[in-house]
XYZ file of C-alpha atoms in Angstrom:
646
model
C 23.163 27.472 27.271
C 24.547 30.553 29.543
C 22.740 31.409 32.737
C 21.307 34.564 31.431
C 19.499 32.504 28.477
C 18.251 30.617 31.313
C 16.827 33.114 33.014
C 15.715 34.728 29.960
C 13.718 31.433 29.027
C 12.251 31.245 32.451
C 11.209 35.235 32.514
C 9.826 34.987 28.565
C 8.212 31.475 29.555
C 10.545 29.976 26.473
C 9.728 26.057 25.569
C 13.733 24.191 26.079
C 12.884 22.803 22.841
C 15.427 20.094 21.743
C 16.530 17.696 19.144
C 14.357 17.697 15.138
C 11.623 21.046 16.681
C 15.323 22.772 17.969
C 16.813 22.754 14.513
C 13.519 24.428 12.976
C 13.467 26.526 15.209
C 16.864 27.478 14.554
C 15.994 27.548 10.592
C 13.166 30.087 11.011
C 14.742 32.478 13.732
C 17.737 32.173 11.119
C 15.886 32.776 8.534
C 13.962 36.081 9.865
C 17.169 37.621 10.775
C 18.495 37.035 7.436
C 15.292 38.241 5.414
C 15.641 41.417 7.696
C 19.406 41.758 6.997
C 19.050 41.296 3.214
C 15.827 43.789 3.110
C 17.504 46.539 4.824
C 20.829 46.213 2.813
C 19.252 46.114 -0.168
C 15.856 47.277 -0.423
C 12.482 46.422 1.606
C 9.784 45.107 0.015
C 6.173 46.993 -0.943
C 4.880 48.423 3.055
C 2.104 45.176 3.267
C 4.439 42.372 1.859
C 7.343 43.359 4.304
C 4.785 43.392 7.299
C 2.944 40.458 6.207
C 6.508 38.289 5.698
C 7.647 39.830 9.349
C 4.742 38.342 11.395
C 4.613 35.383 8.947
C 7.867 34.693 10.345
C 7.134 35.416 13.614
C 3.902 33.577 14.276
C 5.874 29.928 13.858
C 8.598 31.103 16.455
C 5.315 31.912 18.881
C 3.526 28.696 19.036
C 6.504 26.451 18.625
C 8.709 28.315 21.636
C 5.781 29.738 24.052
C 3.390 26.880 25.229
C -0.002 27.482 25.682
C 0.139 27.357 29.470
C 3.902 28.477 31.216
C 3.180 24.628 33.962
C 3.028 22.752 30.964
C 6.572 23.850 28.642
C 7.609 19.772 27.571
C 10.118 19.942 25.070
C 8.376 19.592 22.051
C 5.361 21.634 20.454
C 2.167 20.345 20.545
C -0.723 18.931 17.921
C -2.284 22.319 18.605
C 0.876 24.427 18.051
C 1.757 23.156 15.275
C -1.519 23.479 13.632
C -1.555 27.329 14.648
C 1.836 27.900 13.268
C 0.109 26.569 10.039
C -2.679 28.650 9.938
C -0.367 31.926 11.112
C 1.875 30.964 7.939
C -1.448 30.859 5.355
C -3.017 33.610 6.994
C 0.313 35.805 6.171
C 0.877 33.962 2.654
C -2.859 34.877 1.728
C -2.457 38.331 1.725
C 1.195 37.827 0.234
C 0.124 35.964 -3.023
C -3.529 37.500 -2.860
C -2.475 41.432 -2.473
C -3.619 42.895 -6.142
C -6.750 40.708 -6.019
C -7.180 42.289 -2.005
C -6.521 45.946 -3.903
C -8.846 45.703 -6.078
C -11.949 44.504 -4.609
C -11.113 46.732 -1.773
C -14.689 47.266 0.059
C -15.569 43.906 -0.875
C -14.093 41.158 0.980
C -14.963 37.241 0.103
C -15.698 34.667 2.545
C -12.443 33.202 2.798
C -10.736 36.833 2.816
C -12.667 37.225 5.679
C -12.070 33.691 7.674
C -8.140 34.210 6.714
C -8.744 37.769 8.667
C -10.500 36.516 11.470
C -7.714 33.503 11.365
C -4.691 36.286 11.607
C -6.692 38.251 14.247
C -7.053 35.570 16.695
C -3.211 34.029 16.760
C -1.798 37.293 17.011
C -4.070 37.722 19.997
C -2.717 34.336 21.577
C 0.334 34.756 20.477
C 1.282 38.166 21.670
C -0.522 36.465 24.887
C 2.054 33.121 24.944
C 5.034 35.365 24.584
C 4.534 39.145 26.451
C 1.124 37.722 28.817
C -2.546 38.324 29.357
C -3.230 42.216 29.619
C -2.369 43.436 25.871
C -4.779 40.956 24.188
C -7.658 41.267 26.950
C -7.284 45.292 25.829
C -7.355 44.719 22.625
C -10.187 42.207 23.140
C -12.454 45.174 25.012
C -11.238 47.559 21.814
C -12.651 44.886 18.998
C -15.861 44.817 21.430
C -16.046 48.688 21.570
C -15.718 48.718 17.776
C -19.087 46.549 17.411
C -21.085 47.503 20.424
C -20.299 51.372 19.864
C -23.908 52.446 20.001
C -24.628 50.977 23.543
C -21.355 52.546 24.629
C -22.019 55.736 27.341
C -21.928 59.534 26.286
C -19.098 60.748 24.155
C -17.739 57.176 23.490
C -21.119 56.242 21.544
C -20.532 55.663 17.696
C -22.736 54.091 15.307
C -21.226 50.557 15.876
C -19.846 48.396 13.387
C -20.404 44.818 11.752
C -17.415 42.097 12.330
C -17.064 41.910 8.269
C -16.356 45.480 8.418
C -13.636 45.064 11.828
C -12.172 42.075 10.403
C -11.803 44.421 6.758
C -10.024 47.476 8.814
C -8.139 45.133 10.358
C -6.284 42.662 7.785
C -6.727 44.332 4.166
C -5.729 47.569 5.085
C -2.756 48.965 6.346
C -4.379 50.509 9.157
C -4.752 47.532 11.467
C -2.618 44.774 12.360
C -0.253 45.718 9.017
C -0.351 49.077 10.039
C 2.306 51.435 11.466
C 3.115 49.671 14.385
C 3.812 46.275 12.731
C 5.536 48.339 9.662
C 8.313 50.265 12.277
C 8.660 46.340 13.697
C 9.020 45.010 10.411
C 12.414 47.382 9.862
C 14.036 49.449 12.167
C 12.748 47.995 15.382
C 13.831 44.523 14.439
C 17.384 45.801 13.194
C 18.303 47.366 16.240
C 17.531 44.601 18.199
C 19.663 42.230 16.058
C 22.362 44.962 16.120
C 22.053 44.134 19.801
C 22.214 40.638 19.504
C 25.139 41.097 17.456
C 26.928 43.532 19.995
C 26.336 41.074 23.268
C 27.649 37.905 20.977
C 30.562 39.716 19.816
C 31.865 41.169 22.887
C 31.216 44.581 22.400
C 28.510 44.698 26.005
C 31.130 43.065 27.651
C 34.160 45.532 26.756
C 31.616 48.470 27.823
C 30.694 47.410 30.911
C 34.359 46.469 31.528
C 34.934 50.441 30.726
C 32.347 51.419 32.990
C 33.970 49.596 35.831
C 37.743 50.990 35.035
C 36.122 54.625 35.143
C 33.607 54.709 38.124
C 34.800 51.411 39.814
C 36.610 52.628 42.335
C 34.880 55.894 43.531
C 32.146 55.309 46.399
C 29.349 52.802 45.099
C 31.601 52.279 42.189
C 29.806 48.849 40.880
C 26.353 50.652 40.988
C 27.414 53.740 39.287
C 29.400 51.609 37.022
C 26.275 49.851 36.242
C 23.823 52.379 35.765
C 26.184 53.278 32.981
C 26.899 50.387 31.728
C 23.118 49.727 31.328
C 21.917 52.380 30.033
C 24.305 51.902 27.442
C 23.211 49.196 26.610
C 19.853 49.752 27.293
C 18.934 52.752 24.518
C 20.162 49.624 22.125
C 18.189 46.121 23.190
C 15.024 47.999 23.807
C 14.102 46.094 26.618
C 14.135 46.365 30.528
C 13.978 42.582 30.654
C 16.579 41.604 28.329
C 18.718 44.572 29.297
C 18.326 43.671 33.118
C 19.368 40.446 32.527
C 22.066 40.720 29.848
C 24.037 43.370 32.447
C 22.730 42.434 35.869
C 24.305 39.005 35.240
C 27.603 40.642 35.533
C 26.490 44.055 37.571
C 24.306 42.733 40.493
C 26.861 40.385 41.911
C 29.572 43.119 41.661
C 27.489 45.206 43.640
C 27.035 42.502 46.020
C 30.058 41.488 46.568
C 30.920 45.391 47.544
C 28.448 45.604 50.299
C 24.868 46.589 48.492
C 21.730 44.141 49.831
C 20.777 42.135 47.394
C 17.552 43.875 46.823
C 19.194 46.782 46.089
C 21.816 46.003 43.617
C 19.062 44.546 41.588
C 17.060 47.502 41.809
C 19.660 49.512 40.533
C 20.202 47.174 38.504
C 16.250 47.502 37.048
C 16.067 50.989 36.988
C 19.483 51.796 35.141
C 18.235 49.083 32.473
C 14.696 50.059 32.231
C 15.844 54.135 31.375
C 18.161 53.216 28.956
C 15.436 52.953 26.543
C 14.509 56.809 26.600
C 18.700 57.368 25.861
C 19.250 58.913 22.409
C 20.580 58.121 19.958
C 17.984 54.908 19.468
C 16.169 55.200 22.671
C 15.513 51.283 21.700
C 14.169 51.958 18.869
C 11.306 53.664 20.205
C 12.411 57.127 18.270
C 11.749 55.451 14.935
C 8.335 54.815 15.919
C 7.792 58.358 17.415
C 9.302 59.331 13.700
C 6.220 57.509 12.448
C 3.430 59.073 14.906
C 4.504 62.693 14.745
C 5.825 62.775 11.184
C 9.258 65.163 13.241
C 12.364 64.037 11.822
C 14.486 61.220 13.086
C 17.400 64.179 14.328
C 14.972 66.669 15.705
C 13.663 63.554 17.682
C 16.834 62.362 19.337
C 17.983 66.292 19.798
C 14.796 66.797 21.635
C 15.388 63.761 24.328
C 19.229 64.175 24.717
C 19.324 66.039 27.856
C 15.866 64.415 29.051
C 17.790 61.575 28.582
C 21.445 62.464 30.545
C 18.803 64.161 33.196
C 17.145 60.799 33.761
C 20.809 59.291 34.431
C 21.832 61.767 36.229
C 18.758 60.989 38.975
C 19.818 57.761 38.845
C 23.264 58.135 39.626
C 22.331 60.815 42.177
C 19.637 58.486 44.173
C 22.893 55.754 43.723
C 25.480 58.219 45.374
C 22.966 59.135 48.146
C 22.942 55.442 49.101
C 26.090 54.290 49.446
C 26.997 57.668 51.427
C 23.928 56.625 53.918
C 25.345 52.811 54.073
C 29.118 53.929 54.042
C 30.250 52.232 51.446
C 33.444 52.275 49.351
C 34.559 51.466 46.220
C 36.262 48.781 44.912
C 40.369 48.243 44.955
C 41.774 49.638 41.688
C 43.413 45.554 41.216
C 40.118 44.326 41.003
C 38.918 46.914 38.623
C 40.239 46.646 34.648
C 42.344 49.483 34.009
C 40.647 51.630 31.858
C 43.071 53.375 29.825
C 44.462 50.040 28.435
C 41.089 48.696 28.415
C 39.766 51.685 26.272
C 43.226 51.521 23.760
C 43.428 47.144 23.448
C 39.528 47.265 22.959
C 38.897 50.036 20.712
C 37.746 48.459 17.298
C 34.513 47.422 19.710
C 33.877 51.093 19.805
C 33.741 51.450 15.915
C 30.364 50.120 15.650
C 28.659 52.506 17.223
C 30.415 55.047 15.928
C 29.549 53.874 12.722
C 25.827 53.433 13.689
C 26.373 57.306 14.706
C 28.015 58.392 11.814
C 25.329 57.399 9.751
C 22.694 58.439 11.455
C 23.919 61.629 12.755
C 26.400 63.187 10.510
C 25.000 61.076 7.162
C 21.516 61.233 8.198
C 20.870 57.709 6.461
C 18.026 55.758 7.517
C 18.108 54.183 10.658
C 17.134 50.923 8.832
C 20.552 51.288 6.180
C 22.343 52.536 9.209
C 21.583 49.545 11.618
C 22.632 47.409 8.528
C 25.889 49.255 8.715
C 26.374 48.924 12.090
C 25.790 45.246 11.659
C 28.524 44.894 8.990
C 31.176 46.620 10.795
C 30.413 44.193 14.382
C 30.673 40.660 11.683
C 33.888 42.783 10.077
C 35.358 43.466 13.381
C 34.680 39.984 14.595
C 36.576 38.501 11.674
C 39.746 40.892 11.940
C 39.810 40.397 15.631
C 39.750 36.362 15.096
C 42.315 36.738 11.708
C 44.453 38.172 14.483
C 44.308 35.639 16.931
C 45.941 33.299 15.182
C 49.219 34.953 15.213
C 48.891 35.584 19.004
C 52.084 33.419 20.775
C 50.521 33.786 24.191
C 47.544 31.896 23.091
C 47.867 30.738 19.611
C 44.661 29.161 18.564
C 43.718 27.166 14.940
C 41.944 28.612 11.899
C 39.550 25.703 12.358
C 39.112 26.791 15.950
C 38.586 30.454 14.526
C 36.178 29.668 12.107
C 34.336 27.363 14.622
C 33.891 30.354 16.921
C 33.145 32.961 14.643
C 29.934 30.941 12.935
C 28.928 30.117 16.539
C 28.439 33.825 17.341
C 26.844 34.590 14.229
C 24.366 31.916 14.107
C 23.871 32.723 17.950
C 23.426 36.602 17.082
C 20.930 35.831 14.324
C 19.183 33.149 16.363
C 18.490 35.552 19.457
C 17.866 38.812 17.604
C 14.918 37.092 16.178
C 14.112 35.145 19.393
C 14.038 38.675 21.161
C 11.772 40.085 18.541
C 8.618 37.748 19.260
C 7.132 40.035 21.876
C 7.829 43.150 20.420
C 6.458 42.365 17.213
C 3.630 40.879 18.113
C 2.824 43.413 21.159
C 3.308 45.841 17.931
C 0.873 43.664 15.885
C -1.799 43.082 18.677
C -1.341 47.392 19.528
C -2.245 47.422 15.527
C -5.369 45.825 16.380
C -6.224 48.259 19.069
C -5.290 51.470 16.704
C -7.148 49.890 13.645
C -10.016 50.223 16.046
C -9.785 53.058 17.686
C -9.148 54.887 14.090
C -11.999 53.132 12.717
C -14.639 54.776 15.591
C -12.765 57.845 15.898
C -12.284 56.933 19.673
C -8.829 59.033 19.468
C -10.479 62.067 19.141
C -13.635 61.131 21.594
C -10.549 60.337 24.281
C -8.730 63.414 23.497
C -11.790 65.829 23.932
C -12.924 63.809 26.873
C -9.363 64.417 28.546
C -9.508 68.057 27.875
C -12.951 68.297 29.442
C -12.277 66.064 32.351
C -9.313 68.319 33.325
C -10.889 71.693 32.139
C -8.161 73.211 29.963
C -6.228 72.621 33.172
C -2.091 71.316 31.905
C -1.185 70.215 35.078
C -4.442 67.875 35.242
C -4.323 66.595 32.118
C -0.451 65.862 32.470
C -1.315 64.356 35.479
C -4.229 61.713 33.454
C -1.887 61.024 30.770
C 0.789 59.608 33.135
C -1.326 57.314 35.157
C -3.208 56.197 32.511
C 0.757 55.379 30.966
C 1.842 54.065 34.180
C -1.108 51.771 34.392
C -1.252 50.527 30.776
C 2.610 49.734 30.987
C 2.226 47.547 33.647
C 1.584 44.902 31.709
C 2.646 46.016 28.403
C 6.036 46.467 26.772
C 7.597 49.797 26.300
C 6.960 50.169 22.692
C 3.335 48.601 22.637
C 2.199 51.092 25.362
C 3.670 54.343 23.485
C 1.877 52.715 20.778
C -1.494 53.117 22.446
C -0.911 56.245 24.507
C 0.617 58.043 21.201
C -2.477 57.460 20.098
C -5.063 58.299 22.749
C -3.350 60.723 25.219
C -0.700 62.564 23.177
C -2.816 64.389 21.209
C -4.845 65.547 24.391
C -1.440 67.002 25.843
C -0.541 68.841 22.289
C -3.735 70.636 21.985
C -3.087 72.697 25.123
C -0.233 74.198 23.894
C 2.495 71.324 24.699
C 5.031 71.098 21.957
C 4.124 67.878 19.978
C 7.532 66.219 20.256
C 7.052 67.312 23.977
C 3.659 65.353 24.267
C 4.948 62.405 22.712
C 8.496 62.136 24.737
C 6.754 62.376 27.787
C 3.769 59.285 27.758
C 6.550 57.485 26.243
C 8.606 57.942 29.458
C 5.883 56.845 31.534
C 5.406 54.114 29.961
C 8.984 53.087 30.685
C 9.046 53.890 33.843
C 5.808 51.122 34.511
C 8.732 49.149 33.501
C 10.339 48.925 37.213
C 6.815 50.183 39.086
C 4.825 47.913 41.724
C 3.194 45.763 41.966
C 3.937 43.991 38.363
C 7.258 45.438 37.752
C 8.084 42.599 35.346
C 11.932 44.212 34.782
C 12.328 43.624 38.888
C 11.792 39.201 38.562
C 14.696 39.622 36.161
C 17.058 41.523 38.446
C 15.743 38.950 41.194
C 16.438 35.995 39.466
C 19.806 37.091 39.018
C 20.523 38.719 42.290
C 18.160 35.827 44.206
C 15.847 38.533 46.480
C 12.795 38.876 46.913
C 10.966 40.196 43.434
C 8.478 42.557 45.579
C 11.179 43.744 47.309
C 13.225 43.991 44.188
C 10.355 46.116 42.500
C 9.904 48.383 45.334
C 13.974 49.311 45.542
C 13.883 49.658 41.294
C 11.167 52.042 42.010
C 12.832 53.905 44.755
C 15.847 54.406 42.387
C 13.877 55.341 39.457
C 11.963 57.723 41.319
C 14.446 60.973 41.626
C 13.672 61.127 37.777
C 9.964 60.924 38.505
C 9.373 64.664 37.593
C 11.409 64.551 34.870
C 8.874 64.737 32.360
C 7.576 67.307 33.858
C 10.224 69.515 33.693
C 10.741 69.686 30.237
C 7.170 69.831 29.274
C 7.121 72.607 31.532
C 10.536 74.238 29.961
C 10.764 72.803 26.568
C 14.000 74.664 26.824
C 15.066 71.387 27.727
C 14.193 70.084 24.496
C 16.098 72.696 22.812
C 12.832 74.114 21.160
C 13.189 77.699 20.216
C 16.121 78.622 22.751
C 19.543 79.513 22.984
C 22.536 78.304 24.496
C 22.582 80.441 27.373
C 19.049 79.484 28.109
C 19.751 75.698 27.866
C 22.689 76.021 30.025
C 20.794 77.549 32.506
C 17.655 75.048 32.674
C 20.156 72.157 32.375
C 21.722 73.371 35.895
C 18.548 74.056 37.574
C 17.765 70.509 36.030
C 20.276 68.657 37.932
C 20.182 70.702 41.340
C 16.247 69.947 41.229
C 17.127 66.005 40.614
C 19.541 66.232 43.517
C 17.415 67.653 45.751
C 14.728 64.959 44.629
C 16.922 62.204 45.096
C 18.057 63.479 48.692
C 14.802 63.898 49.723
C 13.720 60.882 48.927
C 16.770 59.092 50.571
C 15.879 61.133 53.479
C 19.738 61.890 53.509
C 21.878 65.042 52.081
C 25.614 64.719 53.573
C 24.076 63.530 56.697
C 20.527 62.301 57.436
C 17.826 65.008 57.222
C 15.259 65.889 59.604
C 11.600 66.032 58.315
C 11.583 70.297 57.741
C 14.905 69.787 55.536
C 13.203 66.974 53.566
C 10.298 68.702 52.931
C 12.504 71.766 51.842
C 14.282 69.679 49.270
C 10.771 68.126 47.843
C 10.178 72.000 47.700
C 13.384 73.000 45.761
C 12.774 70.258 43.065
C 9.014 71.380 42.579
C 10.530 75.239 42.465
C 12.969 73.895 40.031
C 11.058 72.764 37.787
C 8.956 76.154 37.040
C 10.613 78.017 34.179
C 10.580 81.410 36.501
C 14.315 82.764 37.046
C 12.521 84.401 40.302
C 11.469 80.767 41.628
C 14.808 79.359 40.226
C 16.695 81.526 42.380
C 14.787 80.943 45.500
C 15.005 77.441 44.959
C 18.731 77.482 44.255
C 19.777 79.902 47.362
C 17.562 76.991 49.613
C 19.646 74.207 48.391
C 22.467 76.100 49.417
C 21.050 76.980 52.539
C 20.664 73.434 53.450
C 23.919 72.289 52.113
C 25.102 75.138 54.922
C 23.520 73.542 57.310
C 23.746 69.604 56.479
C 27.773 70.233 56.577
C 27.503 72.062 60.451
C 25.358 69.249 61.424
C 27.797 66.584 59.993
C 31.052 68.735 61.903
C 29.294 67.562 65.200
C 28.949 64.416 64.293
């Protein structure tokens, strides 16, 4: 096992389980991958069925790889977890072999439909707490008590209440609970992608990237950490998560940046906050715009047009707030012989590139599903694999065996298929457990309570209301993965920001960034224990400096909610163009006032003067544009006098 599956077991709180419990394991992570693979090549089964085999899968690979407490792992599962996977795997079958009996006494559930329901309810509750922690189930917990206590429940969130048969009925024979939307996008493109992922790391393809990163940007100033907030992101808009992202790259990134002169702390927080944003990078935005497809009902294309530049803004910041640091610490980059070179690296590893292009391709030009797409994708990286390894053997310089080949090749496969389903636990059952908390709020009508209640609270007022939807992201996302708290606030403050006028795409884009960045924010921060792990700092420390680096993008969502120019909704070039630039001088002047450092350091009137110029930027007035353009000038003037005299 590689140190990054280490640390990934330690981070996810994975069971080491070995010898008979190791190879089932194996069969049933196998197995989901390959029921996913066959469903998206050739077909998915009816919406419930697909959902109900997807967590029926999942459920085993909860209780028999997450212990019930993280002090007590062993190396086996328990009497208790194996009697949990049991009843996960009838409550899932039940509805399977049961589902035209379900249909037609819907209304009128039996006894056992009803135990099998509360059955289903409860493990996904401690499973999604076993593999993502406490704070998603103890939510969904206070939901399931809202739904039956509703008429005790203060001013506008009173409803008439409901009985548990009539929770445990919205929740399991309908598709509007745990088999409902969330679970469904799980079910097929979510859990795709993340193979594709899998498939990409075992293959080689992460590797050759970040080894193109480093040719290009290696050996400017802060080369390594500009090299890896590329490299992440990359990365990132694919695996869909800040942990396994930080991990998968920071094991090569952090000790780069290291070894060129960056603290500890702070090549892992660059580290964090170029993984974490990589999942608001079109074109897959990990998987997250397949889910907003879902919610808002826009089209896949419109979606990923909509975040492109949001998404090169946010990495701009980033780089920014990255260049600002290693001009205050004086550092260099690294020598070009320690660096691949990357025209030979881009021409001897090119077939890695096809993948994605293909994955584009279909997507983009095609407009295929994601889900057929994905499959695609997944072909051409096993395809590649196998030419690359046919090859091989005719390579004099290091001639190899077809047994050796073969050997290799299945060892990557099985690996890619064992992980992608490994990695899927968490989402899919923070997507099952955010089912629970949507079946509920849809049964009430809490969405609509919340959404009025918003409004009122912040009197019509955009700013205000903008200003409640992201803490209330930033707070639910602490403890929550990205896709499970989009999930909730897609549902509860979206619609609050879209009825005062906010384009909906606009709405949605921008509690979904918020939720990512709770990703890398203090004090939970769970992205910054796996940059510290690999980096060995301090994790507070860690979170703080992720924070700091993810911060020049801070305003970003408000800037295009503000100009949905940025979005490229109902604009033209010209105007694009023109936002775009005032865009990047506004996350500029962020980043340098928040480094407290332009070309030299700044005293406190020049700070507060580029705070100022980011604000102005961000105000779709040419007039204020202007001003704030002309004072970033202005204080370029003056930071390049002061640093003649230095």
């Amino acid at each position: 096992m590689t140190d990054t599956n280490k640390i990934t077991q330690e981070l996810e709180r994975y069971r080491d389980v070995k010898g008979f419990w190791a190879r089932i394991v194996l069969i049933i992570a196998i197995s989901l991958s390959l029921f996913h693979l066959y469903t998206s090549g050739f077909g998915i089964l009816l919406a419930i069925k697909q959902r109900a085999f997807h967590i029926m899968l999942i459920l085993p690979l909860a209780f028999l790889l997450f212990p019930f407490s993280s002090k007590k792992k062993g190396e086996k599962p328990t009497v208790l977890d194996i009697i949990l996977t049991i009843l996960g795997v009838a409550a899932c079958l039940y509805v399977i072999t049961n589902l035209e009996a379900l249909a037609l006494r819907a209304g009128a559930a039996t006894t056992l439909d009803l135990i099998m329901g509360g059955i289903l309810i409860l493990l996904v509750l401690e499973g999604t707490r076993r593999s993502i922690g406490i704070a998603l189930p103890i939510i969904a917990v206070i939901f399931l008590i809202y739904g039956f206590f509703g008429p005790y429940m203060p001013g506008p969130l009173a409803h008439r209440g409901f009985s548990i048969t009539r929770i445990i009925s919205q929740l399991y024979l309908t598709t509007e609970g745990i088999f409902g939307i969330p679970i469904g996008v799980s079910a097929t493109f979510v859990f795709m992608f993340v193979l594709l992922g899998a498939f990409l790391e075992r293959t080689g393809v992460s590797n050759y990237l970040l080894n193109l990163a480093f040719g290009c940007l290696g050996h400017f100033r802060g080369g390594p950490a500009k090299a890896a907030v590329v490299g992440s992101g990359l990365m990132g808009m694919i695996s869909g998560s800040s942990i396994a992202n930080t991990v998968t790259t920071g094991a090569i990134t952090i000790p780069i940046m290291k070894k060129t002169g960056f603290k500890p702390d702070v090549a892992a927080g660059i580290e964090v906050a170029a993984s974490t944003n990589g999942q608001f990078l079109p074109p897959i935005m990990g998987a997250a715009a397949f889910i907003m497809v879902e919610f808002t009902g826009i089209p896949y294309i419109d979606i990923i047009k909509a975040a492109f530049i949001p998404g090169i803004l946010s990495y701009i910041a980033i780089f920014s707030i990255v260049h600002i640091e290693a001009l205050k610490t004086g550092l260099k980059g690294m020598n070009k012989e320690e660096l691949p070179p990357f025209w030979s690296t881009l021409v001897k590893g090119f077939y890695y590139i096809i993948p994605i292009l293909m994955l584009l391709y279909f997507l983009i030009i095609k407009r295929a599903t994601p889900l057929g797409s994905a499959f695609y994708a997944i072909v051409a990286t096993i395809s590649i694999s196998i030419v690359v390894k046919i090859f091989s053997l005719f390579n004099k310089k290091d001639p190899t065996t077809p047994q050796k080949v073969a050997k290799k090749f299945s060892q990557e496969t099985i690996s890619a298929l064992e992980w992608g389903a490994k990695n899927m636990v968490g989402i899919a059952l923070a997507c099952a457990c955010a089912g629970i908390i949507i079946g509920v709020v849809n049964l009430t009508g809490l969405g609509l309570r919340m959404t009025s209640l918003i409004v009122t609270l912040a009197n019509g007022n955009l700013l205000l209301t903008l200003i409640f939807a992201m803490i209330a992201s930033i707070i639910l996302g602490f403890g929550l993965p990205t896709t499970a708290t989009y999930i909730v606030m897609a549902t509860l403050t979206a619609p609050a920001v879209a009825r005062l006028g906010v384009p909906l795409i606009a709405a949605h884009l921008f509690v979904f960034y918020y939720g990512i960045v709770a990703d890398d924010t203090p004090p939970v921060s769970l992205a910054a224990y796996a940059a510290a792990g690999v980096a060995k700092s301090d994790p507070v420390k860690t979170g703080i400096m992720g924070f700091k680096f993810d911060l020049a993008a801070f305003l970003l969502p408000f800037f295009f909610v503000y100009s949905p120019t940025l979005l490229l909704i109902d604009t033209t070039l010209g105007q694009v163009i023109i936002a775009f630039i005032t865009s990047v001088i506004g996350m500029y002047a962020l980043a340098a006032a928040i480094q407290n450092y332009f070309l030299v350091k700044t005293n406190i009137i020049e700070r507060l003067a580029l705070l100022t110029i980011a604000i102005l930027l961000i105000i779709p007035n040419v007039t204020l544009s202007l001003i704030g353009i002309l004072c970033f000038a202005l204080i370029y003037y003056m930071q390049r006098k002061k640093r003649a005299h230095i």
